[in-house]
CSV table of C-alpha atoms in Angstrom, one decimal:
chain,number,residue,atom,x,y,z
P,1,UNK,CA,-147.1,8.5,-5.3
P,2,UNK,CA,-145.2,5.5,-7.2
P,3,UNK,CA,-141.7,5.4,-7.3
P,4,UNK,CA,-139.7,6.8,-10.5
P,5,UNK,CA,-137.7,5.1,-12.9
P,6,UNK,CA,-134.3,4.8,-12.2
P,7,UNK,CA,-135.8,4.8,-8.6
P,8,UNK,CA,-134.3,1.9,-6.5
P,9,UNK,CA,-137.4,2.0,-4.9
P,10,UNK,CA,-139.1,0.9,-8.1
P,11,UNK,CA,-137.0,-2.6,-7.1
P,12,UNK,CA,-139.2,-5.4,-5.4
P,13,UNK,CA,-137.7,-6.4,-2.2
P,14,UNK,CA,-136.8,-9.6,-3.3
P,15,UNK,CA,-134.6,-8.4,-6.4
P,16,UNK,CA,-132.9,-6.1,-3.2
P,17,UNK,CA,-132.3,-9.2,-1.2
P,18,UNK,CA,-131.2,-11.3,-4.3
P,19,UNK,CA,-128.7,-7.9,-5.1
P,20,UNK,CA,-127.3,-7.3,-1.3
P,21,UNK,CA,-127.1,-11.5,-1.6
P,22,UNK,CA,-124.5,-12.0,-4.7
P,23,UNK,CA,-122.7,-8.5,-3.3
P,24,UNK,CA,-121.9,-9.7,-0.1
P,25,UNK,CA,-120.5,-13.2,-2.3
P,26,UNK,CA,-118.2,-10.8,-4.6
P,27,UNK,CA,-114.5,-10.3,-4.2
P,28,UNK,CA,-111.9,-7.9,-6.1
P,29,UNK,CA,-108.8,-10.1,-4.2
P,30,UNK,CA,-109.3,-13.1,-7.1
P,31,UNK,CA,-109.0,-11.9,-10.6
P,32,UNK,CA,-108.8,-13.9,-14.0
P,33,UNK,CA,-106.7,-12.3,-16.7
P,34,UNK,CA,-107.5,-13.5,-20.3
P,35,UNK,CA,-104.7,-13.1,-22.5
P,36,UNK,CA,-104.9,-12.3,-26.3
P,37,UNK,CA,-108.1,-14.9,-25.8
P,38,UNK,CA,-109.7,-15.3,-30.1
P,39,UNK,CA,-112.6,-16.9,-29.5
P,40,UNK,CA,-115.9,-14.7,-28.3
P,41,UNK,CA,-117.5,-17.7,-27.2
P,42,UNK,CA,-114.6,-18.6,-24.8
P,43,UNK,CA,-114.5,-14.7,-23.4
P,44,UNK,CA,-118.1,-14.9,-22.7
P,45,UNK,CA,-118.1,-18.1,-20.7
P,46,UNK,CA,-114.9,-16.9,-19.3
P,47,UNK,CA,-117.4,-14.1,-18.2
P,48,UNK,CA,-120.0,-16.2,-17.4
P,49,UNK,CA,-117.9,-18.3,-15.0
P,50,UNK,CA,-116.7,-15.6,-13.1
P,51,UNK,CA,-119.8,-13.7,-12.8
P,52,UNK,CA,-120.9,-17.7,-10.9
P,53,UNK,CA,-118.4,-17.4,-9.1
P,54,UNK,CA,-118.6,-13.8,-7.6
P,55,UNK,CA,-115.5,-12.9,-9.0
P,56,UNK,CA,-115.8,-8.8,-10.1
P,57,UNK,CA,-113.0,-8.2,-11.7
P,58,UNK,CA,-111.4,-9.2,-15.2
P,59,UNK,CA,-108.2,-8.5,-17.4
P,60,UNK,CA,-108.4,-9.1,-21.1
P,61,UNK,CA,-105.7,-8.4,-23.0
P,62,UNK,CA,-106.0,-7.9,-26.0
P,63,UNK,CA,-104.7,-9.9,-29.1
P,64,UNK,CA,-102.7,-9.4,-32.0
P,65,UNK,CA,-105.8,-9.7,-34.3
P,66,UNK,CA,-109.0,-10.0,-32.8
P,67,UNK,CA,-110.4,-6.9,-30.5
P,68,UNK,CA,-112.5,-8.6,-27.0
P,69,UNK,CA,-115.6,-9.0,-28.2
P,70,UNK,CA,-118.8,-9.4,-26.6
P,71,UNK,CA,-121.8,-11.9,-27.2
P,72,UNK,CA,-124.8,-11.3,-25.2
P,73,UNK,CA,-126.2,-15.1,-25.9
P,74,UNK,CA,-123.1,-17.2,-24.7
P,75,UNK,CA,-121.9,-14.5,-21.6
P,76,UNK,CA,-126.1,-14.2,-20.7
P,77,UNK,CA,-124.8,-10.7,-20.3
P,78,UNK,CA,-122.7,-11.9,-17.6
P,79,UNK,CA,-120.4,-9.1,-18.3
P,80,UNK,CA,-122.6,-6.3,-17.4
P,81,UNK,CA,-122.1,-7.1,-13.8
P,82,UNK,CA,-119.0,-6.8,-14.0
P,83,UNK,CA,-115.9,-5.3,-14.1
P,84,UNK,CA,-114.1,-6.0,-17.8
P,85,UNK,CA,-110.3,-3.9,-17.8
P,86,UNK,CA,-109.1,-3.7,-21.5
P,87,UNK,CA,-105.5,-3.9,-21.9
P,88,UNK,CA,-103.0,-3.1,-24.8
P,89,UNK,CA,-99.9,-5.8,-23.4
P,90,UNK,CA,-99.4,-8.3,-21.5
P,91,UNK,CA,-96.5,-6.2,-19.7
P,92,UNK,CA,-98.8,-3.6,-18.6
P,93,UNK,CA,-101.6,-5.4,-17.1
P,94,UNK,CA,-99.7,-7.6,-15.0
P,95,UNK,CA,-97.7,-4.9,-14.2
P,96,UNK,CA,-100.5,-3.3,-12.6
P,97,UNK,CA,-101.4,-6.2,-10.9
P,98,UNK,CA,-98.0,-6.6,-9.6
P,99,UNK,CA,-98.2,-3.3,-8.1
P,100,UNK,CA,-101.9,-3.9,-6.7
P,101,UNK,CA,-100.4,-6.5,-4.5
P,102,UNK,CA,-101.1,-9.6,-6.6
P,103,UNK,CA,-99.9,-12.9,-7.2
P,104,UNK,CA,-99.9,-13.8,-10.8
P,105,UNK,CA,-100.6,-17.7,-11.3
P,106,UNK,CA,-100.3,-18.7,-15.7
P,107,UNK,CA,-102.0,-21.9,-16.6
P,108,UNK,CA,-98.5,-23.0,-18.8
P,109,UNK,CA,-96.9,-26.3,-18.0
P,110,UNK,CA,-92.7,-25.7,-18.1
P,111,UNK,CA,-90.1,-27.6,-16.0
P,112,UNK,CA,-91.4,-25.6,-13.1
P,113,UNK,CA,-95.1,-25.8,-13.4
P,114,UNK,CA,-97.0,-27.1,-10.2
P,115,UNK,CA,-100.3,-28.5,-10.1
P,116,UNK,CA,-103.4,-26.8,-9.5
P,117,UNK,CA,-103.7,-28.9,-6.5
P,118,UNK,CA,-100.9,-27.6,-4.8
P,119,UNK,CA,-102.0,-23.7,-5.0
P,120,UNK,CA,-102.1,-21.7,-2.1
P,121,UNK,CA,-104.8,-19.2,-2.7
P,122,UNK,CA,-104.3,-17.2,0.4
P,123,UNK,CA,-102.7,-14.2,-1.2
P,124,UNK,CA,-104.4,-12.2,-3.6
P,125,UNK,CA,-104.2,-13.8,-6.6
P,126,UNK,CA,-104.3,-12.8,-10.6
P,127,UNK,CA,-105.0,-16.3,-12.9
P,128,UNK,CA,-104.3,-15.7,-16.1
P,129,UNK,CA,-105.1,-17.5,-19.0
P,130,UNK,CA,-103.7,-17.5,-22.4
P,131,UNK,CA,-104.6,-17.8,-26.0
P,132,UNK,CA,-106.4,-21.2,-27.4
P,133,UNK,CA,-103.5,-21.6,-29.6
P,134,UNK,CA,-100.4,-20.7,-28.3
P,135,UNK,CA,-101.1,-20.4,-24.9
P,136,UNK,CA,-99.7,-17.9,-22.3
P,137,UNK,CA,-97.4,-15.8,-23.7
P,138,UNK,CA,-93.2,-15.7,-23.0
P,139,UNK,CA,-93.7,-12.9,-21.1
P,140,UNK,CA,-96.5,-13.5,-18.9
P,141,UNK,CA,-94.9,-17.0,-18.1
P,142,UNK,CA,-91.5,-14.9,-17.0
P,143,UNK,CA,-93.6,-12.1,-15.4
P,144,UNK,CA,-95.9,-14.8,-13.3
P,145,UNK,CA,-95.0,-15.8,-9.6
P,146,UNK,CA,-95.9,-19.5,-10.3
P,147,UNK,CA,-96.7,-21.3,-13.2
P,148,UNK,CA,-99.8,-24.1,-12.7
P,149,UNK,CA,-101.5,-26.8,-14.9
P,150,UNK,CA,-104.5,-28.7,-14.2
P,151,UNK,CA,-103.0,-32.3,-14.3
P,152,UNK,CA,-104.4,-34.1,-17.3
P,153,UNK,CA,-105.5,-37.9,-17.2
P,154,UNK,CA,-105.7,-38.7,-21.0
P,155,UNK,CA,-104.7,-38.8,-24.4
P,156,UNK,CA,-106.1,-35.1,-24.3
P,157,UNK,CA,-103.8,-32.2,-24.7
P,158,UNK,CA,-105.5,-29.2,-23.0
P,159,UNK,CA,-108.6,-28.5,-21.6
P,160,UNK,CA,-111.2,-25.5,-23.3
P,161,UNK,CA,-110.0,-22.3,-21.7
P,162,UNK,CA,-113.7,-22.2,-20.9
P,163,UNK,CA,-113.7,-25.3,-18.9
P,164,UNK,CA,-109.7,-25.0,-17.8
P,165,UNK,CA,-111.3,-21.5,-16.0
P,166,UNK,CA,-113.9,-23.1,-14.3
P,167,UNK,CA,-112.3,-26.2,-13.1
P,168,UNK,CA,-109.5,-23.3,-11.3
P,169,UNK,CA,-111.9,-21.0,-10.2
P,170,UNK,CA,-114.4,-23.6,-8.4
P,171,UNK,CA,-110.9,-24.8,-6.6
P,172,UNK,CA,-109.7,-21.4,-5.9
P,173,UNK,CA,-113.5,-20.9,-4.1
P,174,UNK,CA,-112.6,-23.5,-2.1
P,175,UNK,CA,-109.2,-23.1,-1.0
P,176,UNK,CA,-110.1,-19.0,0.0
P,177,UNK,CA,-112.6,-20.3,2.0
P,178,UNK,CA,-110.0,-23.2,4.0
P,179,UNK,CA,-107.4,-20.6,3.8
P,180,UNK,CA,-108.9,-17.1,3.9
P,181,UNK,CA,-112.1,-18.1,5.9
P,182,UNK,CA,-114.0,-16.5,3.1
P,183,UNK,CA,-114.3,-15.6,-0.6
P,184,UNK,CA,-116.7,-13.0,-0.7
P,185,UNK,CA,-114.6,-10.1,0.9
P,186,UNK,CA,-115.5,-6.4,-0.1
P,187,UNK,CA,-115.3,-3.3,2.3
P,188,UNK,CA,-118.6,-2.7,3.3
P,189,UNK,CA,-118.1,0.9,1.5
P,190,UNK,CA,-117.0,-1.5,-1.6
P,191,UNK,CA,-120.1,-3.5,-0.8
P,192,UNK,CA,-122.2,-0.2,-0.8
P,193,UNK,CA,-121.2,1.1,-3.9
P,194,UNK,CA,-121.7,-2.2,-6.0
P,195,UNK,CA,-124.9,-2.8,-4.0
P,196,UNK,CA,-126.1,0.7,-5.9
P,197,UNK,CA,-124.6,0.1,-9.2
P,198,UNK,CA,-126.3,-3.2,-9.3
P,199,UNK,CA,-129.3,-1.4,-7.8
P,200,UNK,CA,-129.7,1.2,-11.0
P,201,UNK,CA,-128.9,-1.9,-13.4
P,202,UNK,CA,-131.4,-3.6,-12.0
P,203,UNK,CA,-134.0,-0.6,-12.4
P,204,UNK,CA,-133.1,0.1,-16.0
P,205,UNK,CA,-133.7,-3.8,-17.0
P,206,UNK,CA,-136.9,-3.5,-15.3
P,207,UNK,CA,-138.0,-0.7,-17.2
P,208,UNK,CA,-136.6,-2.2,-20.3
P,209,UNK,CA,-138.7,-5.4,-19.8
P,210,UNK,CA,-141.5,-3.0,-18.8
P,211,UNK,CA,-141.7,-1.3,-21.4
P,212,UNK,CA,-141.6,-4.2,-24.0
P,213,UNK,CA,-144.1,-5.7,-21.9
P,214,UNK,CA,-146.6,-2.5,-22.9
P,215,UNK,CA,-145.3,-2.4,-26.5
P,216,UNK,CA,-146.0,-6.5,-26.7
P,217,UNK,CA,-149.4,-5.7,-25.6
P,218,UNK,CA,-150.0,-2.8,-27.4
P,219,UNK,CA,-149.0,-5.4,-30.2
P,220,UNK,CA,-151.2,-7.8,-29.8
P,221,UNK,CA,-154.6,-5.2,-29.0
P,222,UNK,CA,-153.8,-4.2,-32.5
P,223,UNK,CA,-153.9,-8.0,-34.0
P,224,UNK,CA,-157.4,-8.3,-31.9
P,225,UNK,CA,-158.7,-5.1,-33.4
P,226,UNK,CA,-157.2,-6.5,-37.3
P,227,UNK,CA,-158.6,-10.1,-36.6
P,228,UNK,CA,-162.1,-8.5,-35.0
P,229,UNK,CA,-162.5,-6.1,-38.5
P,230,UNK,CA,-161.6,-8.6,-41.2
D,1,UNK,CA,-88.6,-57.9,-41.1
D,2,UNK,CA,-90.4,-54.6,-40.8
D,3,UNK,CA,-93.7,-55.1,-38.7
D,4,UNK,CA,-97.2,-55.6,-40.3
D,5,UNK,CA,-99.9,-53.3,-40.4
D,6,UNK,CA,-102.0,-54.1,-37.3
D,7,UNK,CA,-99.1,-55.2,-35.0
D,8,UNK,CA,-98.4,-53.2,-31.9
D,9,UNK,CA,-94.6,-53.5,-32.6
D,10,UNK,CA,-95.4,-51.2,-35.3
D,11,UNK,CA,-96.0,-48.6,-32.3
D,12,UNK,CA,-93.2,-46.5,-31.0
D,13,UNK,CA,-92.0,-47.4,-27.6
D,14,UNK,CA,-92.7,-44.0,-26.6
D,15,UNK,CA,-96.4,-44.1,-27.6
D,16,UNK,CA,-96.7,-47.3,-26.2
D,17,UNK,CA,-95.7,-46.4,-22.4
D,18,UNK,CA,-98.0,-43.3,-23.1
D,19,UNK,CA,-101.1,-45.6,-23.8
D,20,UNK,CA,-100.3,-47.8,-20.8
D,21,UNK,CA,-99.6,-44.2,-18.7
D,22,UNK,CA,-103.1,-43.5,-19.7
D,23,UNK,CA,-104.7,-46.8,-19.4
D,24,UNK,CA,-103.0,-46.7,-15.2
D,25,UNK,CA,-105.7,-43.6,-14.8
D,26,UNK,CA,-108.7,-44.9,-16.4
D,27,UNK,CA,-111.3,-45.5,-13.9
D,28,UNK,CA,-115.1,-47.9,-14.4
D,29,UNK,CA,-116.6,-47.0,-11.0
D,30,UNK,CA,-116.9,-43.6,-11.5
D,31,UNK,CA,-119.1,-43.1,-14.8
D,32,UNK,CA,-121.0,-40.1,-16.3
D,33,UNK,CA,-124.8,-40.1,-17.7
D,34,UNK,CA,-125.8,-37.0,-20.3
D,35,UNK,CA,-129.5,-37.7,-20.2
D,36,UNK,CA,-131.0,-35.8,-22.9
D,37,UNK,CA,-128.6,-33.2,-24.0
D,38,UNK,CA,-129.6,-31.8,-27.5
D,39,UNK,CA,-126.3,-29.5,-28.5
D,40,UNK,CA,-123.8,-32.0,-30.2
D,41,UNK,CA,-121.2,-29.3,-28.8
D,42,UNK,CA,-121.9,-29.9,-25.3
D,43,UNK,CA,-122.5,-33.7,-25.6
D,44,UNK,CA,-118.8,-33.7,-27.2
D,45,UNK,CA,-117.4,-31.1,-24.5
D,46,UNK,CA,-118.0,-33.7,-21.9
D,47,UNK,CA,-116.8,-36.8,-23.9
D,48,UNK,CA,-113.2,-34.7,-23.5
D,49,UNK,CA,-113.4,-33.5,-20.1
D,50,UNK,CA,-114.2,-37.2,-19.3
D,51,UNK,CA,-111.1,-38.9,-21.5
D,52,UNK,CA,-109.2,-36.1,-19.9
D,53,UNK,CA,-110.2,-37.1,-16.6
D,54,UNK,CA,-109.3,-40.9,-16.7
D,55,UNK,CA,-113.9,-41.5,-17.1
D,56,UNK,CA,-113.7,-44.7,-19.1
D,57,UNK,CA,-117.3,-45.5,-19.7
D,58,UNK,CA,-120.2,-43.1,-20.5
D,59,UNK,CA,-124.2,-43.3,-20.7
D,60,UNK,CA,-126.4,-41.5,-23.1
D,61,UNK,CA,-129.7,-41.6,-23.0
D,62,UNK,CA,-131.6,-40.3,-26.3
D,63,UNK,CA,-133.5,-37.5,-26.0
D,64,UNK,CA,-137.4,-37.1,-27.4
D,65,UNK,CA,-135.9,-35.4,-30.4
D,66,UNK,CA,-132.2,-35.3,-30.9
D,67,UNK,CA,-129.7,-38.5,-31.8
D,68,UNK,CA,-126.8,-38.2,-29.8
D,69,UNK,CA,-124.4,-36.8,-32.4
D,70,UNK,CA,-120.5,-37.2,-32.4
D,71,UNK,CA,-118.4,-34.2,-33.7
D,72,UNK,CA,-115.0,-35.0,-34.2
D,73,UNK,CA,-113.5,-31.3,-33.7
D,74,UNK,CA,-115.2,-30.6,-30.6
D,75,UNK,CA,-114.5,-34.0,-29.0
D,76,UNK,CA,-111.4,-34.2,-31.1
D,77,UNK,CA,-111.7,-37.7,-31.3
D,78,UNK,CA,-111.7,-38.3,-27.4
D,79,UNK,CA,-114.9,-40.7,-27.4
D,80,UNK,CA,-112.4,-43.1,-29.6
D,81,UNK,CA,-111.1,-43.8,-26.6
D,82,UNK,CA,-113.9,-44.0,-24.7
D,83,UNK,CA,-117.0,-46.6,-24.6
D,84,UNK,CA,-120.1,-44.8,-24.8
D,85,UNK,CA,-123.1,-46.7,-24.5
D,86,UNK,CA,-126.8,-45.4,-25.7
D,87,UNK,CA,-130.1,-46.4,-23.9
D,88,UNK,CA,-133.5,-45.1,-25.2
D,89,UNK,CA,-135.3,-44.6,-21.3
D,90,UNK,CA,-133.6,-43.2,-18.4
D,91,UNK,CA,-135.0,-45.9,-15.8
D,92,UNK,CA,-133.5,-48.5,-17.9
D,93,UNK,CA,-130.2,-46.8,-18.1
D,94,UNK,CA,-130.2,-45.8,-14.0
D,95,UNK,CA,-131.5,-49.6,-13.7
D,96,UNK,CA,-128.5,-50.8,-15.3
D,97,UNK,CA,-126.2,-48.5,-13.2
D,98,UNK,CA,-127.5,-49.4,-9.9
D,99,UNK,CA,-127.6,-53.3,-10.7
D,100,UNK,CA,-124.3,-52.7,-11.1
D,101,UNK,CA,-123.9,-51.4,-7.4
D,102,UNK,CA,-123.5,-47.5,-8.5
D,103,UNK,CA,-125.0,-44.6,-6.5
D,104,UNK,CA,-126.2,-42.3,-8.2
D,105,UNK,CA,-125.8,-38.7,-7.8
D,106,UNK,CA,-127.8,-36.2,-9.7
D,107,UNK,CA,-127.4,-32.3,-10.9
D,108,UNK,CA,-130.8,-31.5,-9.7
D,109,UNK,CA,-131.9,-28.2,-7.1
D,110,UNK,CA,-134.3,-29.8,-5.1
D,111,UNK,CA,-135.4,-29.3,-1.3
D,112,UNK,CA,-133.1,-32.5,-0.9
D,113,UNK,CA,-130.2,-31.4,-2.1
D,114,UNK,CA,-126.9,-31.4,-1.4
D,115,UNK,CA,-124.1,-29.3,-2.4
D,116,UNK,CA,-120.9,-30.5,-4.3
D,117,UNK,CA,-118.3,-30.5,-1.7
D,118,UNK,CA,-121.3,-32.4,0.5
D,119,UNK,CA,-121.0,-35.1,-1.6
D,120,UNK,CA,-118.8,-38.2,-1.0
D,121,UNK,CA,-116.8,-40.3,-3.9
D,122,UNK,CA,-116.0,-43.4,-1.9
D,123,UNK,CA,-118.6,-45.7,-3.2
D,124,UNK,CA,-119.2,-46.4,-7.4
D,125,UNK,CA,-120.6,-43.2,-8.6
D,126,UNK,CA,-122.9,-42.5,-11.7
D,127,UNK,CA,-123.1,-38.4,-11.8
D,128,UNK,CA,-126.4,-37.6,-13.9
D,129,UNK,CA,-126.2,-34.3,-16.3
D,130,UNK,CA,-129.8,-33.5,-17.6
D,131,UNK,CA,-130.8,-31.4,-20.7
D,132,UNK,CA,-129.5,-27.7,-21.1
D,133,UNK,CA,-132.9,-26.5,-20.7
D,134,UNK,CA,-135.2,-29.0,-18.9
D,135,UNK,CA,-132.7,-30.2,-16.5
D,136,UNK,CA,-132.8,-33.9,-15.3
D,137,UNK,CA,-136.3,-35.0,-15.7
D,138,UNK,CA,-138.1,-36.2,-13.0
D,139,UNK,CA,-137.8,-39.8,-13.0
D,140,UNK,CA,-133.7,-38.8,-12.7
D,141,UNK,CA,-134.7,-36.9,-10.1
D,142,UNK,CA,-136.9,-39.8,-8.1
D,143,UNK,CA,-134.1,-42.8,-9.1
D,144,UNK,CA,-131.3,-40.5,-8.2
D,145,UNK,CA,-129.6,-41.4,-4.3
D,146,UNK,CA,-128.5,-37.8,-4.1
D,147,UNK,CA,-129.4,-34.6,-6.2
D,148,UNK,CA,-126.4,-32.0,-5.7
D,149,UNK,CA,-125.8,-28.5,-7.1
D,150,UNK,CA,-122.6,-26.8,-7.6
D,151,UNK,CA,-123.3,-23.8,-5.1
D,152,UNK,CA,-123.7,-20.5,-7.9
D,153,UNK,CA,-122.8,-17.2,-6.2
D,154,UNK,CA,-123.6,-14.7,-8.5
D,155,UNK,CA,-126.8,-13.5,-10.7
D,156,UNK,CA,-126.1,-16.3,-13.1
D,157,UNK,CA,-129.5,-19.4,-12.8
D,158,UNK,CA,-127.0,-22.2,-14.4
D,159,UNK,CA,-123.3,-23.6,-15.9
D,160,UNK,CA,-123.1,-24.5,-18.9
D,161,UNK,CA,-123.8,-28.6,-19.0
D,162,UNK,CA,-119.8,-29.2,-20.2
D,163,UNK,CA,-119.1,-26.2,-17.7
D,164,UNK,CA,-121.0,-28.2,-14.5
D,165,UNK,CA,-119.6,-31.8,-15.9
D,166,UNK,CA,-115.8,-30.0,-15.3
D,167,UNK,CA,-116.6,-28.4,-12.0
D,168,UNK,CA,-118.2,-31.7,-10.9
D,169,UNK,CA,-115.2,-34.3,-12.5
D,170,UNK,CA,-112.4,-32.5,-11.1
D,171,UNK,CA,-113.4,-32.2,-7.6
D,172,UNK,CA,-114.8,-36.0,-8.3
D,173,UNK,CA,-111.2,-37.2,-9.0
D,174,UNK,CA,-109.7,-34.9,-5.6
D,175,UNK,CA,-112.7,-36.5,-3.5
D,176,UNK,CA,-112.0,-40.1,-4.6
D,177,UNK,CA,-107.9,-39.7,-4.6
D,178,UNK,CA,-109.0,-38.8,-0.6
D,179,UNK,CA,-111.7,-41.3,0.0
D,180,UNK,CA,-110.5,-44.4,-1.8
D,181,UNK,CA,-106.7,-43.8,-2.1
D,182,UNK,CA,-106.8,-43.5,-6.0
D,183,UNK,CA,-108.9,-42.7,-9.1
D,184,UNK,CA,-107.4,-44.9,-11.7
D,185,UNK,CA,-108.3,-48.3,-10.6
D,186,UNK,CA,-109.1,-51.1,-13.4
D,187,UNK,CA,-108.0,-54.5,-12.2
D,188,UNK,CA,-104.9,-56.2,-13.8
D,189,UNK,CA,-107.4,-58.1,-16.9
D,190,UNK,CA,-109.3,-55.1,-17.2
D,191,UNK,CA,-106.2,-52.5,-18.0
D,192,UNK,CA,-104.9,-55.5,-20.4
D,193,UNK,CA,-107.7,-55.7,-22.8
D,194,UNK,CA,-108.0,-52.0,-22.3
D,195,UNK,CA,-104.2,-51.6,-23.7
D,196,UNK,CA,-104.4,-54.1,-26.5
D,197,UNK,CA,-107.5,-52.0,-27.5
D,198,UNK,CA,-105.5,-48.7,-27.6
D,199,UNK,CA,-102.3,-49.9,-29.0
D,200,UNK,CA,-104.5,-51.3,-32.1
D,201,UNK,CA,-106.6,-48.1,-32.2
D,202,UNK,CA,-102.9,-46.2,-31.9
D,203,UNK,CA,-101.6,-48.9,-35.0
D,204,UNK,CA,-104.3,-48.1,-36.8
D,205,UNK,CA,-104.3,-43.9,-36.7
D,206,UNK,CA,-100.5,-44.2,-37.1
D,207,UNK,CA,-101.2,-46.0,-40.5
D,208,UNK,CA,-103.8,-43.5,-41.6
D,209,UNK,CA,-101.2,-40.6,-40.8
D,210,UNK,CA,-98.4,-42.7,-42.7
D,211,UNK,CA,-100.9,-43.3,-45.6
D,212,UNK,CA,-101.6,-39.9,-45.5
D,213,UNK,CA,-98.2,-38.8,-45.7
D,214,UNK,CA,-97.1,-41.4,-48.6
D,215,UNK,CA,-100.1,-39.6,-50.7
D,216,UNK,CA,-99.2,-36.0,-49.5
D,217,UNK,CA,-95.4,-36.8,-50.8
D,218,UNK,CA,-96.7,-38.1,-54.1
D,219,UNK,CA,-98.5,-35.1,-54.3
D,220,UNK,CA,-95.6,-32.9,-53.8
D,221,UNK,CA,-93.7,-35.1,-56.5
D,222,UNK,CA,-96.6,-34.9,-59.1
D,223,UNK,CA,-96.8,-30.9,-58.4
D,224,UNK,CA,-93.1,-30.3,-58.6
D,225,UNK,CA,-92.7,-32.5,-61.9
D,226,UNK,CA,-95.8,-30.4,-63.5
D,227,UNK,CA,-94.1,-27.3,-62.3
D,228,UNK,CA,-90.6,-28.2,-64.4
D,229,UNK,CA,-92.7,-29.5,-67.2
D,230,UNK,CA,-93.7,-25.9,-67.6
């Protein structure tokens, strides 16, 4: 009998490996918060990013004008393996965070500001970063545990919150793994239910490709028959 | 006597010690090769994230189809301050660089390769960045001393080219702060023609802007005598 749809069964072994493989690199004790973020091609490689580097969990809160939005070509659907948390305020979200134990680090350069150098990322932490324009907002500034920037050489103001992301998050890998011992660090009954989520995703995109596989042949038996009969 | 046009005494104090702040930073033995790249955006992301990082010099090498294009708002202007020099093959390019005594390290997944953190900064490194979908071509490949990857821990194949370039520049700038004691390191005649060229470039923006302003205030003028005219 062969396997069902929606079957994980109906997965080849290696997609299983590759699945159990980026699980066991995920973590839910880093987070990135985006703050009132307006461009949708910043959020998505924001997403993108993240998704590299096994981080499962975002923040986005949302802006004064522009609701998150989501491009499938930029984020390479990035963002349906994750875990995307809408929020209405700033005060909320890292409220919440707060409360789940975490360190909030803003990317905003005050009087106080350290260098990204300096981080210690042995704590949970919660990097937030804010708007292209303005920045990090007041509040997220008073409500963060340390403020950071990422020193700049140049004539150049800021760094792309695309690329200011990444630079933080390929350091923050780093400094878990000389100061945690690890990145990747779900409970293996965290592990097993993001294993079968990814599992049933997995399925339903192979259908999906299945099935426009049949429907692109389909297609072009018809053009044979048209071309054969003219 | 007020100063001419064209004289650095026309330059603010200020923006003088910031050119010569920026000019202490600049480095010639760590360069950056975009071989191929055919999205203007990305060729311009990296011309920021290098000015940002202190990356004096850049190579392009032309692709089949593409001139290297220069967009002022991505870049915002950073490869004014930079020297970026074009070469139509990649062996004469990598020829040049390793005449010159530079090692060069490629983004390439290969059997060989290495990863990122792997990789040491102490000699004169040239880091190559092939074409968003092709990658570094082979002959990169084959010239190249190293080929490194930035380690990806999730489902995503690739960065972004300006995403990678980031990643691979800031740790770059940690690694040779470690192995070589500094990053910014032109000798004494090399960071004086460099700051004569900046103050003039610096002269010669601030007389645009005062130009600029001079017209927009005779505008104003013009518009507020047609308005009580009425």
């Amino acid at each position: 009998m062969s396997p069902s749809l929606g079957d994980p069964d109906f997965l080849l072994p290696e997609r299983k490996a590759r699945i159990d493989e980026v699980v066991s690199h995920r973590t839910r004790t880093l987070t990135v918060v985006m703050e009132a973020l307006c461009d949708p091609q910043n959020v998505n490689a924001v997403l993108r990013t993240c998704e590299a580097f096994g981080v499962q969990a975002l923040h986005a809160i949302e802006g004064p004008q522009k609701r998150f939005d989501r491009n499938k070509k930029i984020s390479q659907n990035a963002d349906k393996w994750l875990d995307v948390r809408r929020w209405a305020s700033t005060r909320e979200c890292l409220g919440f965070l707060k409360a789940e134990g975490f360190a909030i680090y803003a990317t905003h350069l005050g009087t106080d500001s350290v260098a990204l150098g300096e981080l210690s990322f042995a704590p949970k932490v919660a990097l937030v970063f804010g708007n292209e324009h303005r920045g990090v907002s007041d509040e997220a500034v008073a409500l963060a545990d340390v403020n950071f920037t990422i020193p700049m050489l140049g004539f150049s103001q800021s760094f792309n919150v695309s690329v200011a992301a990444a630079i933080t998050l390929a350091r923050a890998v780093d400094r878990r793994v000389a100061e945690r011992g690890r990145h990747g660090d779900l409970s293996e009954t965290e592990a097993q239910a993001l294993r079968e989520r990814f599992y049933l995703l997995a399925v339903k995109q192979r259908t999906r490709i299945a099935k426009a596989e049949r429907s692109e042949a389909r297609r072009e038996r018809h053009a044979a028959r048209a071309k054969g009969s003219e």
